[in-house]
Structures are given as C-alpha cells and as structure tokens.
Amino acid sequence: PLLVRTGPPGALLLACEWSKMGSFKYEFGGPLGTTAMLAGLPAVCFLLVLGCSAEGDCSLTNSLLNRLLPSVSGLYRALVVPQAPLAFSWQKYQTALLVVLGWIASCLLLHMILPGQEKEGTVVTKTKKRLKYKLNAFRVMLASVGAIAYAEYSNWIQLSWCYDNVSYLLAASLTFSFALSVALYLASFRDRRVVLAHGGNSGNPIYDMFMGRELNPRLGPVDIKEFCELTPGLIGWIVLDLAFACKEYELTGSVSMAMLLVCVFQAVYVVDALWFEPAILTTMDITTDGFGFMLAFGDLTWVPFTYSVQCLYLVSNRSELSLVAVTLLVTLKVLGYAMFRGSNSQKNAFRTNPNSPAVKKIRYIDTKRGTRLMISGWWGIARHVNYLGDWLMAWSWCLPCGYNNVALPYFYVIYFGVLLIHRDIRDEEMCKQKYGADWKRYCDIVRYRLIPGVY
C-alpha cells in the first residue's frame, strides 16, 4: 500500500485489498477454482449447445471435435490470417451481439417505463438501511413475449433464426456477461462508501470479480442485480423455448407433445418466479452475495442457454409420448410444483405474518436470536423441502426427451441436483453460525436435509 499512497483513490483501495487474502475463507476452491470455472462453465455451455445441433448428432465427443474445434480454428484464422476461409462468421457474431444487447436494453427500458410494486428489501447489515426495489418483471414478460409472439405471427420476424444462430447468441451473451462482470468489479472501487459483499472482498481480483465485490450495484434507480436475476435471462429462456418450438414446426409441420410439455412446464416455472418476484428479496443472492461473474453469467447466459437445452434437443430428436407417459409427467410436474410453491409460500407467510390463518397452526421452536424455526407443515418434512420440489420439476422437463441420449437432455437435472446439494451444504453452514445450539436442536427434530428417509 505504501507504494501507491500518492496514487488515485481507486488504486489505493485496490492495493489495500491484497492484505486481506491470507485469512479469507474462500469458496469454490478459491482463486484456482474460480479461474477454472471462468473457463469451464462457458465451455460446458458451448458443448451442450453444439451437441444439440441441427444435424442431430448429439455425441459429446463428435460435437466437440467436429464443431467446436473448427470454430476455434476459424477464430484463429480470422485474427491471424484474415484472408483464409472461415468456419467462424464474424458477421453472424456481430448480428447476434446486437440482438443480445437489444434484448437486454429493451428489457431495461420496459422495466423503467412499466408500473411496478415498490418494495423494501431486508436490512443491509453494514448500513442498517433497507433498499427500495421496483418489481415488475411479470409485466415486462407479458409485454416482451407478447410483442415477440405478435411479430412472429405477423411475419415481421422469424423466431426460428434463434435456433439457426444459437451458438452465436451464446457467444454474444457470454461476451456481455464477462464485460459486465469486469465493469462491476472496477466500479466497486469508485468510493469507500460502496457496500461490499463479504464473500467477494478477498483482495484477489479474479476471485472477487467472479464472486462479485459490490453487494448492490445500481444504475440510477435500477438495482442491477435484482433486474438481471429475473428479467432478461428468465424471460429470454421462454423466448428461446418458443424459438425452438417454431423451428420444430417449420421442419415438421407440427409441434410434438414432448416439445409442448417442456415449453409449458418451463413457462410455468418462469411465470411462478416472476409472479412471486418479491420473494427474491430475502434470498441469499440478494441479501448476501455480491454481483459478479457468478450471478451475471448465471442469470444472463447459463440459465437461458442451458435450461432450454431440452427444447433445443427435441428439434432434431423428436420424441413421441404415450397418453400414460403424458399423464405421469404432468403428475410429476404438479407434485414438484406443489411442494416447491407450497413450501416457499408457507415460509414467506410465516416470516411476514406468523398469525395468518394459513400458518397459525404451524409448530415451531424459538431461538435465542428471537426468531422462529418451523418444525411442521412442509418444513417438517425436510430442512430444504423446497429444493426437493424444484428437483422433481427438473425431472419433469428432462424425461420427455426420452433415453436415446442421457448426457445432453439430462445434464440439467444432474447439474441441478449437484447445485442443490451444494446450496444445502452452504445453507447448513450459515445456519450453524447464525443459530448455534438452536440449529442443532432444530436438526434433531427435522432430521432430513433434502429427501425424507434418504438424505
């Protein structure tokens, strides 16, 4: 720090951060782990998208060798030998980048001009104040998806273009996610009064850029983190599903029942998240985690492009379902949704008004912190029963793809299971620190973490 004492304030703050690295408790394997994830996560996205190609070749090995490597070599030739024939089209990439930027800008504009609820978040620990949020993601979805559907119906646009250029859209979204993450990291040094996220303030630039250094970055009245969490990525997921359904109709003259079920199941999931938007204000993403690459990439790239893989796969791998299969899939979706929404609504009602008729019969234990932990109802089944419902819903939109290929259409449910277990472990550690002996007492009553009788 002495070497930059006379430098600009940002440089002084940046230099001082390095002194914290020795005692910091890292997640995700620390700087090495997050560096690997910066390269590995985008690679997974490309592997999934390129694997579900129009040619119908869904071999992971073939898709990597026959599609990814020519694109990389084409990019190399574009940079080193511009006159050589290209496998990578800069024109398509630039068009895709304009589409992505236009989509995010239009979502932001709709967010700003459409009416919405004004809600206060939880108390920010360092400032002892509550931030205000404008919540209108559901209205943005109705306006944007409605406009796109009308434009498609009127032949003003061809939504199936997204299928034909999905790898370029992915590359463009990834570019924006990286640029946004770097910009947010640098902006976090603008002032000492900036509220930082503890988990993203290690002093290691790569790690902090990944985790997110600033807790609640804002652009005027817009909370960037809350906006990205629910608006462009989740709604973009629906748009991609619709685009892939349009492509299937274009190729075959009909939309298969498998495609229809996946589109409807995933749309229900997104609509639920947007309708219950206020609930996000109490989640770890908003209250605890900084906004860096982990959330920016997750919200804007990972969610729309990997969660829509089932519909992408079904375009070139049409699956026919029997009436029995459809009935079982709908039952699984309804069960998962009932568990997911029922548990989350019960938790929210208990937190906001424990005397409400909906939760007044819920049994609970008092903690030394003055809060209560539910031990009956949905939350008497498992400590994270909402995660179990979420996972069951994930199965309902992977199973319609059949069993000819497991790695690609079932990637989501496998990855999501691992993610939920990681979240569970992370939550358990935080609750142990938060509640102390009361958490052990609670765990003795509600024994199972995720799956009753199993885990």
Coordinates of C-alpha atoms in Angstrom, one line a residue:
P1 CA 0.0 0.0 0.0
L2 CA 2.9 2.4 0.7
L3 CA 3.9 2.2 -3.0
V4 CA 0.6 3.7 -4.2
R5 CA -0.1 6.1 -1.4
T6 CA 0.1 9.1 -3.7
G7 CA -1.9 7.4 -6.5
P8 CA -5.7 7.7 -7.2
P9 CA -8.1 6.5 -4.5
G10 CA -9.2 3.5 -6.6
A11 CA -5.5 2.3 -6.9
L12 CA -5.1 2.7 -3.1
L13 CA -8.2 0.7 -2.4
L14 CA -7.2 -2.0 -4.9
A15 CA -3.7 -2.3 -3.4
C16 CA -5.0 -2.5 0.2
E17 CA -7.2 -5.4 -0.8
W18 CA -4.2 -7.7 -1.2
S19 CA -3.5 -7.6 2.5
K20 CA -6.7 -9.5 3.3
M21 CA -6.0 -12.6 1.3
G22 CA -4.2 -14.5 4.0
S23 CA -7.1 -15.0 6.4
F24 CA -10.0 -15.0 3.9
K25 CA -12.3 -18.1 3.8
Y26 CA -12.7 -19.0 0.1
E27 CA -15.5 -20.8 -1.7
F28 CA -15.4 -22.9 -4.9
G29 CA -11.8 -23.8 -4.5
G30 CA -10.6 -20.3 -4.1
P31 CA -8.8 -18.3 -6.9
L32 CA -7.7 -21.5 -8.7
G33 CA -11.2 -23.0 -8.6
T34 CA -12.9 -19.8 -9.8
T35 CA -10.3 -19.4 -12.5
A36 CA -11.1 -22.9 -13.7
M37 CA -14.8 -22.1 -13.6
L38 CA -14.4 -18.9 -15.7
A39 CA -13.1 -21.2 -18.5
G40 CA -15.0 -24.4 -17.7
L41 CA -18.6 -23.0 -17.4
P42 CA -18.6 -21.3 -20.8
A43 CA -17.1 -24.5 -22.3
V44 CA -20.0 -26.5 -20.9
C45 CA -22.5 -24.1 -22.4
F46 CA -20.9 -24.5 -25.8
L47 CA -20.6 -28.2 -25.5
L48 CA -24.3 -28.5 -24.7
V49 CA -25.5 -26.1 -27.5
L50 CA -23.2 -27.5 -30.1
G51 CA -24.0 -31.1 -29.1
C52 CA -27.7 -30.5 -29.9
S53 CA -27.1 -29.4 -33.4
A54 CA -29.4 -29.3 -36.4
E55 CA -27.7 -32.4 -37.8
G56 CA -29.0 -34.4 -34.9
D57 CA -25.5 -35.6 -33.9
C58 CA -25.6 -35.5 -30.1
S59 CA -22.4 -37.3 -29.4
L60 CA -20.4 -35.2 -26.9
T61 CA -17.1 -36.3 -28.5
N62 CA -18.2 -35.7 -32.1
S63 CA -19.7 -32.3 -31.3
L64 CA -16.6 -31.2 -29.6
L65 CA -14.2 -32.4 -32.3
N66 CA -16.3 -31.6 -35.4
R67 CA -17.9 -28.3 -34.4
L68 CA -16.1 -26.6 -31.6
L69 CA -12.6 -27.1 -32.9
P70 CA -13.3 -25.7 -36.4
S71 CA -14.9 -22.7 -34.8
V72 CA -11.8 -22.1 -32.7
S73 CA -9.5 -22.6 -35.7
G74 CA -11.7 -20.3 -37.7
L75 CA -11.4 -17.6 -35.0
Y76 CA -7.6 -18.1 -35.0
R77 CA -7.5 -17.6 -38.8
A78 CA -9.7 -14.5 -38.5
L79 CA -7.3 -13.0 -36.1
V80 CA -4.0 -14.2 -37.8
V81 CA -4.8 -14.8 -41.4
P82 CA -7.9 -12.8 -42.3
Q83 CA -7.9 -13.9 -46.0
A84 CA -8.3 -17.6 -45.1
P85 CA -11.7 -19.2 -45.3
L86 CA -13.5 -19.0 -42.0
A87 CA -15.6 -21.5 -40.1
F88 CA -16.5 -18.8 -37.6
S89 CA -18.6 -15.9 -39.0
W90 CA -17.9 -12.6 -37.5
Q91 CA -20.9 -11.1 -39.3
K92 CA -23.2 -13.6 -37.5
Y93 CA -21.5 -13.0 -34.2
Q94 CA -21.9 -9.2 -34.6
T95 CA -25.6 -9.7 -35.5
A96 CA -26.1 -11.9 -32.5
L97 CA -24.3 -9.4 -30.3
L98 CA -26.7 -6.6 -31.5
V99 CA -29.7 -8.9 -30.8
V100 CA -28.5 -9.7 -27.2
L101 CA -27.7 -6.0 -26.5
G102 CA -31.0 -5.0 -28.0
W103 CA -32.9 -7.6 -25.9
I104 CA -31.2 -6.5 -22.6
A105 CA -31.8 -2.8 -23.5
S106 CA -35.5 -3.4 -24.3
C107 CA -36.0 -5.3 -21.0
L108 CA -34.3 -2.5 -19.1
L109 CA -36.5 0.1 -20.9
L110 CA -39.7 -1.9 -20.2
H111 CA -38.6 -2.2 -16.6
M112 CA -38.2 1.5 -16.3
I113 CA -41.4 2.6 -18.0
L114 CA -43.9 0.0 -16.9
P115 CA -45.5 0.4 -13.5
G116 CA -44.5 -1.9 -10.7
Q117 CA -44.6 -2.6 -7.0
E118 CA -42.3 -0.6 -4.7
K119 CA -40.9 -2.9 -2.1
E120 CA -38.2 -2.6 0.5
G121 CA -35.6 -5.3 0.9
T122 CA -34.1 -6.7 4.1
V123 CA -31.9 -4.5 6.2
V124 CA -28.4 -4.2 4.8
T125 CA -26.2 -5.1 7.7
K126 CA -23.4 -2.5 7.1
T127 CA -25.7 0.5 6.6
K128 CA -28.7 -0.6 8.8
K129 CA -31.0 0.6 6.0
R130 CA -33.4 -1.0 3.5
L131 CA -33.0 -0.6 -0.2
K132 CA -36.1 0.0 -2.3
Y133 CA -36.8 -2.1 -5.4
K134 CA -39.2 -1.7 -8.3
L135 CA -40.7 -5.1 -9.1
N136 CA -42.4 -5.5 -12.4
A137 CA -40.7 -8.5 -14.1
F138 CA -44.1 -10.2 -14.7
R139 CA -45.3 -7.1 -16.6
V140 CA -42.1 -7.0 -18.6
M141 CA -42.6 -10.6 -19.5
L142 CA -46.2 -10.0 -20.7
A143 CA -45.1 -7.0 -22.8
S144 CA -41.9 -8.5 -24.3
V145 CA -43.2 -12.1 -25.0
G146 CA -46.5 -10.7 -26.3
A147 CA -44.7 -8.3 -28.7
I148 CA -42.4 -11.1 -29.9
A149 CA -45.3 -13.5 -30.4
Y150 CA -47.3 -10.9 -32.4
A151 CA -44.2 -10.1 -34.5
E152 CA -43.8 -13.8 -35.3
Y153 CA -47.5 -14.2 -36.1
S154 CA -47.3 -11.1 -38.4
N155 CA -44.2 -12.4 -40.1
W156 CA -42.2 -9.4 -39.1
I157 CA -39.6 -11.6 -37.5
Q158 CA -38.6 -15.3 -37.9
L159 CA -38.1 -16.6 -34.4
S160 CA -36.5 -19.8 -35.7
W161 CA -33.5 -17.6 -36.5
C162 CA -32.5 -18.1 -32.9
Y163 CA -32.2 -21.8 -33.4
D164 CA -30.1 -21.4 -36.5
N165 CA -27.8 -19.0 -34.7
V166 CA -27.9 -20.2 -31.1
S167 CA -24.2 -20.7 -30.8
Y168 CA -23.6 -17.1 -31.9
L169 CA -26.2 -15.9 -29.4
L170 CA -24.5 -17.8 -26.7
A171 CA -21.1 -16.3 -27.6
A172 CA -22.7 -12.8 -27.6
S173 CA -24.3 -13.4 -24.2
L174 CA -21.1 -14.7 -22.8
T175 CA -19.2 -11.6 -24.1
F176 CA -21.7 -9.3 -22.4
S177 CA -21.6 -11.3 -19.1
F178 CA -17.8 -11.1 -19.0
A179 CA -17.8 -7.4 -19.8
L180 CA -20.5 -6.6 -17.2
S181 CA -18.6 -8.6 -14.5
V182 CA -15.3 -6.7 -15.2
A183 CA -17.1 -3.3 -15.3
L184 CA -18.9 -4.1 -12.0
Y185 CA -15.6 -5.2 -10.3
L186 CA -13.8 -2.0 -11.4
A187 CA -16.8 0.2 -10.4
S188 CA -16.7 -1.2 -6.9
F189 CA -13.5 0.8 -6.2
R190 CA -15.1 4.1 -7.1
D191 CA -15.8 5.1 -3.4
R192 CA -15.0 3.8 0.1
R193 CA -18.7 4.1 0.9
V194 CA -19.6 1.3 -1.5
V195 CA -21.2 -1.6 0.4
L196 CA -19.2 -4.7 -0.3
A197 CA -20.2 -8.3 -0.2
H198 CA -18.1 -10.2 2.4
G199 CA -17.8 -13.2 0.1
G200 CA -16.4 -11.1 -2.7
N201 CA -13.9 -9.0 -0.8
S202 CA -10.9 -11.3 -0.6
G203 CA -8.4 -9.0 -2.3
N204 CA -7.8 -11.4 -5.2
P205 CA -9.0 -9.7 -8.4
I206 CA -10.0 -12.9 -10.2
Y207 CA -11.8 -14.4 -7.2
D208 CA -13.6 -11.1 -6.4
M209 CA -14.6 -10.5 -10.0
F210 CA -16.1 -14.0 -10.0
M211 CA -17.9 -13.7 -6.7
G212 CA -19.0 -10.1 -7.0
R213 CA -17.3 -7.4 -4.9
E214 CA -20.2 -4.9 -4.6
L215 CA -23.3 -6.1 -2.8
N216 CA -26.0 -4.0 -4.5
P217 CA -24.7 -2.2 -7.7
R218 CA -27.2 0.3 -9.0
L219 CA -27.7 2.2 -12.2
G220 CA -29.7 5.2 -11.0
P221 CA -32.9 3.7 -9.5
V222 CA -32.4 0.3 -11.1
D223 CA -30.9 -2.4 -8.9
I224 CA -28.7 -4.2 -11.5
K225 CA -28.5 -7.5 -9.6
E226 CA -32.3 -7.8 -9.0
F227 CA -33.0 -6.8 -12.6
C228 CA -30.6 -9.4 -14.0
E229 CA -31.8 -12.1 -11.6
L230 CA -35.3 -12.3 -13.0
T231 CA -35.8 -10.2 -16.1
P232 CA -33.6 -10.6 -19.3
G233 CA -32.4 -14.2 -18.5
L234 CA -35.6 -15.9 -17.3
I235 CA -37.7 -14.2 -20.0
G236 CA -35.1 -15.0 -22.5
W237 CA -35.3 -18.6 -21.6
I238 CA -39.0 -18.6 -22.6
V239 CA -38.2 -16.8 -25.8
L240 CA -35.6 -19.5 -26.7
D241 CA -38.1 -22.3 -26.0
L242 CA -40.6 -20.6 -28.3
A243 CA -37.9 -20.2 -31.0
F244 CA -37.1 -23.9 -30.8
A245 CA -40.8 -24.9 -31.0
C246 CA -41.1 -22.6 -34.0
K247 CA -38.2 -24.4 -35.6
E248 CA -39.7 -27.8 -35.0
Y249 CA -43.0 -26.6 -36.6
E250 CA -41.0 -25.2 -39.5
L251 CA -39.3 -28.6 -40.1
T252 CA -42.1 -31.0 -39.4
G253 CA -45.4 -29.0 -39.7
S254 CA -46.3 -29.7 -36.1
V255 CA -45.1 -29.3 -32.5
S256 CA -44.7 -32.6 -30.7
M257 CA -46.3 -33.3 -27.4
A258 CA -42.8 -33.6 -25.8
M259 CA -41.9 -30.1 -27.0
L260 CA -45.2 -28.8 -25.9
L261 CA -44.9 -30.2 -22.4
V262 CA -41.4 -29.0 -21.9
C263 CA -42.3 -25.5 -23.1
V264 CA -45.4 -25.4 -20.8
F265 CA -43.6 -26.8 -17.8
Q266 CA -40.7 -24.4 -18.1
A267 CA -43.0 -21.5 -18.8
V268 CA -44.9 -22.3 -15.5
Y269 CA -41.6 -22.2 -13.7
V270 CA -40.7 -18.8 -15.1
V271 CA -44.1 -17.3 -14.6
D272 CA -44.1 -18.5 -11.0
A273 CA -40.7 -16.8 -10.3
L274 CA -41.8 -13.6 -11.9
W275 CA -45.3 -13.6 -10.2
F276 CA -43.7 -14.1 -6.8
E277 CA -40.8 -11.6 -7.5
P278 CA -41.0 -10.0 -4.0
A279 CA -39.8 -13.4 -2.6
I280 CA -36.4 -12.9 -4.2
L281 CA -35.6 -10.0 -1.9
T282 CA -35.0 -12.4 1.0
T283 CA -32.8 -14.8 -0.9
M284 CA -29.0 -15.2 -0.4
D285 CA -28.4 -13.9 -4.0
I286 CA -29.9 -10.5 -3.0
T287 CA -29.0 -10.2 0.7
T288 CA -25.6 -11.9 0.8
D289 CA -23.9 -12.5 -2.5
G290 CA -22.1 -9.8 -4.5
F291 CA -22.9 -9.3 -8.1
G292 CA -20.1 -10.6 -10.2
F293 CA -19.5 -13.2 -12.9
M294 CA -21.1 -16.0 -10.9
L295 CA -24.5 -14.3 -10.9
A296 CA -24.2 -12.2 -14.1
F297 CA -23.1 -15.2 -16.2
G298 CA -25.6 -17.4 -14.3
D299 CA -28.5 -15.1 -14.9
L300 CA -27.8 -13.9 -18.4
T301 CA -26.1 -16.9 -20.1
W302 CA -26.2 -20.1 -18.1
V303 CA -30.0 -20.0 -17.4
P304 CA -31.4 -19.2 -20.8
F305 CA -29.0 -21.3 -22.8
T306 CA -28.5 -24.4 -20.7
Y307 CA -32.1 -24.6 -19.2
S308 CA -33.5 -24.5 -22.7
V309 CA -31.4 -27.4 -23.9
Q310 CA -34.3 -29.9 -23.7
C311 CA -36.3 -27.9 -26.3
L312 CA -33.1 -27.4 -28.4
Y313 CA -32.5 -31.2 -28.3
L314 CA -36.1 -32.0 -29.3
V315 CA -35.9 -30.0 -32.5
S316 CA -33.7 -32.6 -34.1
N317 CA -34.6 -35.5 -31.9
R318 CA -38.4 -35.6 -31.9
S319 CA -39.9 -37.7 -29.1
E320 CA -43.3 -39.3 -29.2
L321 CA -45.1 -39.8 -25.9
S322 CA -48.0 -42.1 -25.0
L323 CA -51.0 -40.9 -23.0
V324 CA -49.7 -42.8 -20.0
A325 CA -46.3 -41.0 -20.3
V326 CA -48.0 -37.6 -20.6
T327 CA -50.2 -38.3 -17.5
L328 CA -47.2 -39.4 -15.4
L329 CA -45.1 -36.4 -16.5
V330 CA -47.9 -33.9 -15.7
T331 CA -48.4 -35.7 -12.3
L332 CA -44.7 -35.3 -11.6
K333 CA -44.7 -31.7 -12.5
V334 CA -47.8 -30.9 -10.4
L335 CA -46.3 -32.8 -7.4
G336 CA -43.0 -30.9 -7.7
Y337 CA -44.6 -27.6 -8.1
A338 CA -47.0 -28.1 -5.2
M339 CA -44.0 -29.0 -3.0
F340 CA -41.9 -26.1 -4.3
R341 CA -44.6 -23.4 -4.2
G342 CA -46.3 -24.7 -1.1
S343 CA -43.1 -24.7 1.0
N344 CA -41.9 -21.3 -0.3
S345 CA -45.3 -19.7 0.3
Q346 CA -45.6 -21.2 3.7
K347 CA -42.1 -19.9 4.7
N348 CA -42.9 -16.4 3.3
A349 CA -46.2 -16.3 5.2
F350 CA -44.7 -17.4 8.4
R351 CA -41.9 -14.8 8.1
T352 CA -44.2 -11.9 7.3
N353 CA -47.3 -12.7 9.5
P354 CA -47.0 -15.8 11.7
N355 CA -50.6 -15.2 13.0
S356 CA -52.0 -15.6 9.5
P357 CA -54.7 -18.3 9.3
A358 CA -52.6 -20.1 6.7
V359 CA -49.7 -20.7 9.1
K360 CA -51.1 -20.2 12.6
K361 CA -51.2 -24.0 13.3
I362 CA -47.6 -24.4 12.3
R363 CA -45.4 -25.7 15.1
Y364 CA -42.1 -24.0 15.7
I365 CA -39.2 -23.6 18.1
D366 CA -38.0 -20.3 19.4
T367 CA -34.3 -19.3 19.0
K368 CA -32.0 -17.1 21.1
R369 CA -31.9 -14.7 18.2
G370 CA -35.6 -14.0 18.8
T371 CA -36.7 -15.8 15.5
R372 CA -38.6 -18.9 15.0
L373 CA -37.9 -22.1 13.0
M374 CA -40.8 -24.1 11.6
I375 CA -40.9 -27.8 12.5
S376 CA -44.2 -28.9 10.9
G377 CA -46.1 -28.4 7.6
W378 CA -43.8 -28.6 4.6
W379 CA -40.8 -27.7 6.7
G380 CA -41.3 -30.7 9.0
I381 CA -40.7 -33.0 6.0
A382 CA -37.1 -31.8 5.3
R383 CA -35.0 -28.8 6.1
H384 CA -34.9 -27.8 2.4
V385 CA -38.0 -29.4 1.1
N386 CA -38.4 -26.6 -1.5
Y387 CA -35.2 -27.8 -3.1
L388 CA -36.7 -31.3 -3.5
G389 CA -39.8 -29.8 -5.2
D390 CA -37.5 -27.9 -7.5
W391 CA -35.6 -31.0 -8.5
L392 CA -38.8 -33.0 -9.2
M393 CA -39.9 -30.3 -11.6
A394 CA -36.5 -30.5 -13.3
W395 CA -37.1 -34.3 -13.9
S396 CA -40.5 -33.5 -15.5
W397 CA -38.9 -31.5 -18.3
C398 CA -36.0 -33.8 -18.9
L399 CA -37.9 -37.1 -19.1
P400 CA -39.9 -36.1 -22.2
C401 CA -36.7 -36.2 -24.2
G402 CA -36.5 -40.0 -23.9
Y403 CA -33.5 -42.1 -23.3
N404 CA -31.6 -42.1 -26.6
N405 CA -29.1 -39.6 -25.2
V406 CA -28.6 -39.0 -21.5
A407 CA -25.7 -36.6 -21.3
L408 CA -27.3 -33.7 -23.1
P409 CA -31.0 -33.5 -22.2
Y410 CA -30.4 -34.8 -18.7
F411 CA -27.5 -32.6 -18.0
Y412 CA -29.8 -30.1 -16.3
V413 CA -31.3 -32.4 -13.8
I414 CA -27.9 -33.9 -12.9
Y415 CA -26.2 -30.5 -12.6
F416 CA -29.2 -29.1 -10.6
G417 CA -29.0 -32.0 -8.2
V418 CA -25.3 -31.2 -7.5
L419 CA -26.1 -27.5 -7.2
L420 CA -28.9 -28.1 -4.7
I421 CA -26.7 -30.3 -2.6
H422 CA -24.0 -27.5 -2.6
R423 CA -26.6 -25.0 -1.7
D424 CA -27.8 -27.2 1.1
I425 CA -24.3 -27.6 2.5
R426 CA -23.7 -23.8 2.2
D427 CA -27.1 -23.1 3.9
E428 CA -26.4 -25.5 6.7
E429 CA -23.0 -23.9 7.4
M430 CA -24.5 -20.4 7.5
C431 CA -27.4 -21.6 9.8
K432 CA -25.0 -23.2 12.2
Q433 CA -23.2 -20.0 12.6
K434 CA -26.4 -18.0 12.7
Y435 CA -28.4 -20.1 15.2
G436 CA -25.7 -22.0 17.1
A437 CA -27.1 -24.6 19.5
D438 CA -30.7 -23.8 18.4
W439 CA -29.8 -25.2 14.9
K440 CA -28.7 -28.5 16.4
R441 CA -31.9 -28.7 18.3
Y442 CA -33.8 -28.0 15.1
C443 CA -31.9 -30.6 13.2
D444 CA -32.7 -33.2 15.9
I445 CA -36.4 -32.6 15.2
V446 CA -36.3 -32.2 11.4
R447 CA -33.8 -34.9 10.6
Y448 CA -33.6 -35.0 6.9
R449 CA -32.0 -32.3 4.7
L450 CA -33.4 -32.8 1.3
I451 CA -35.0 -36.2 0.7
P452 CA -37.1 -37.7 3.5
G453 CA -35.7 -41.1 4.6
V454 CA -32.7 -40.8 2.3
Y455 CA -30.7 -37.6 2.8

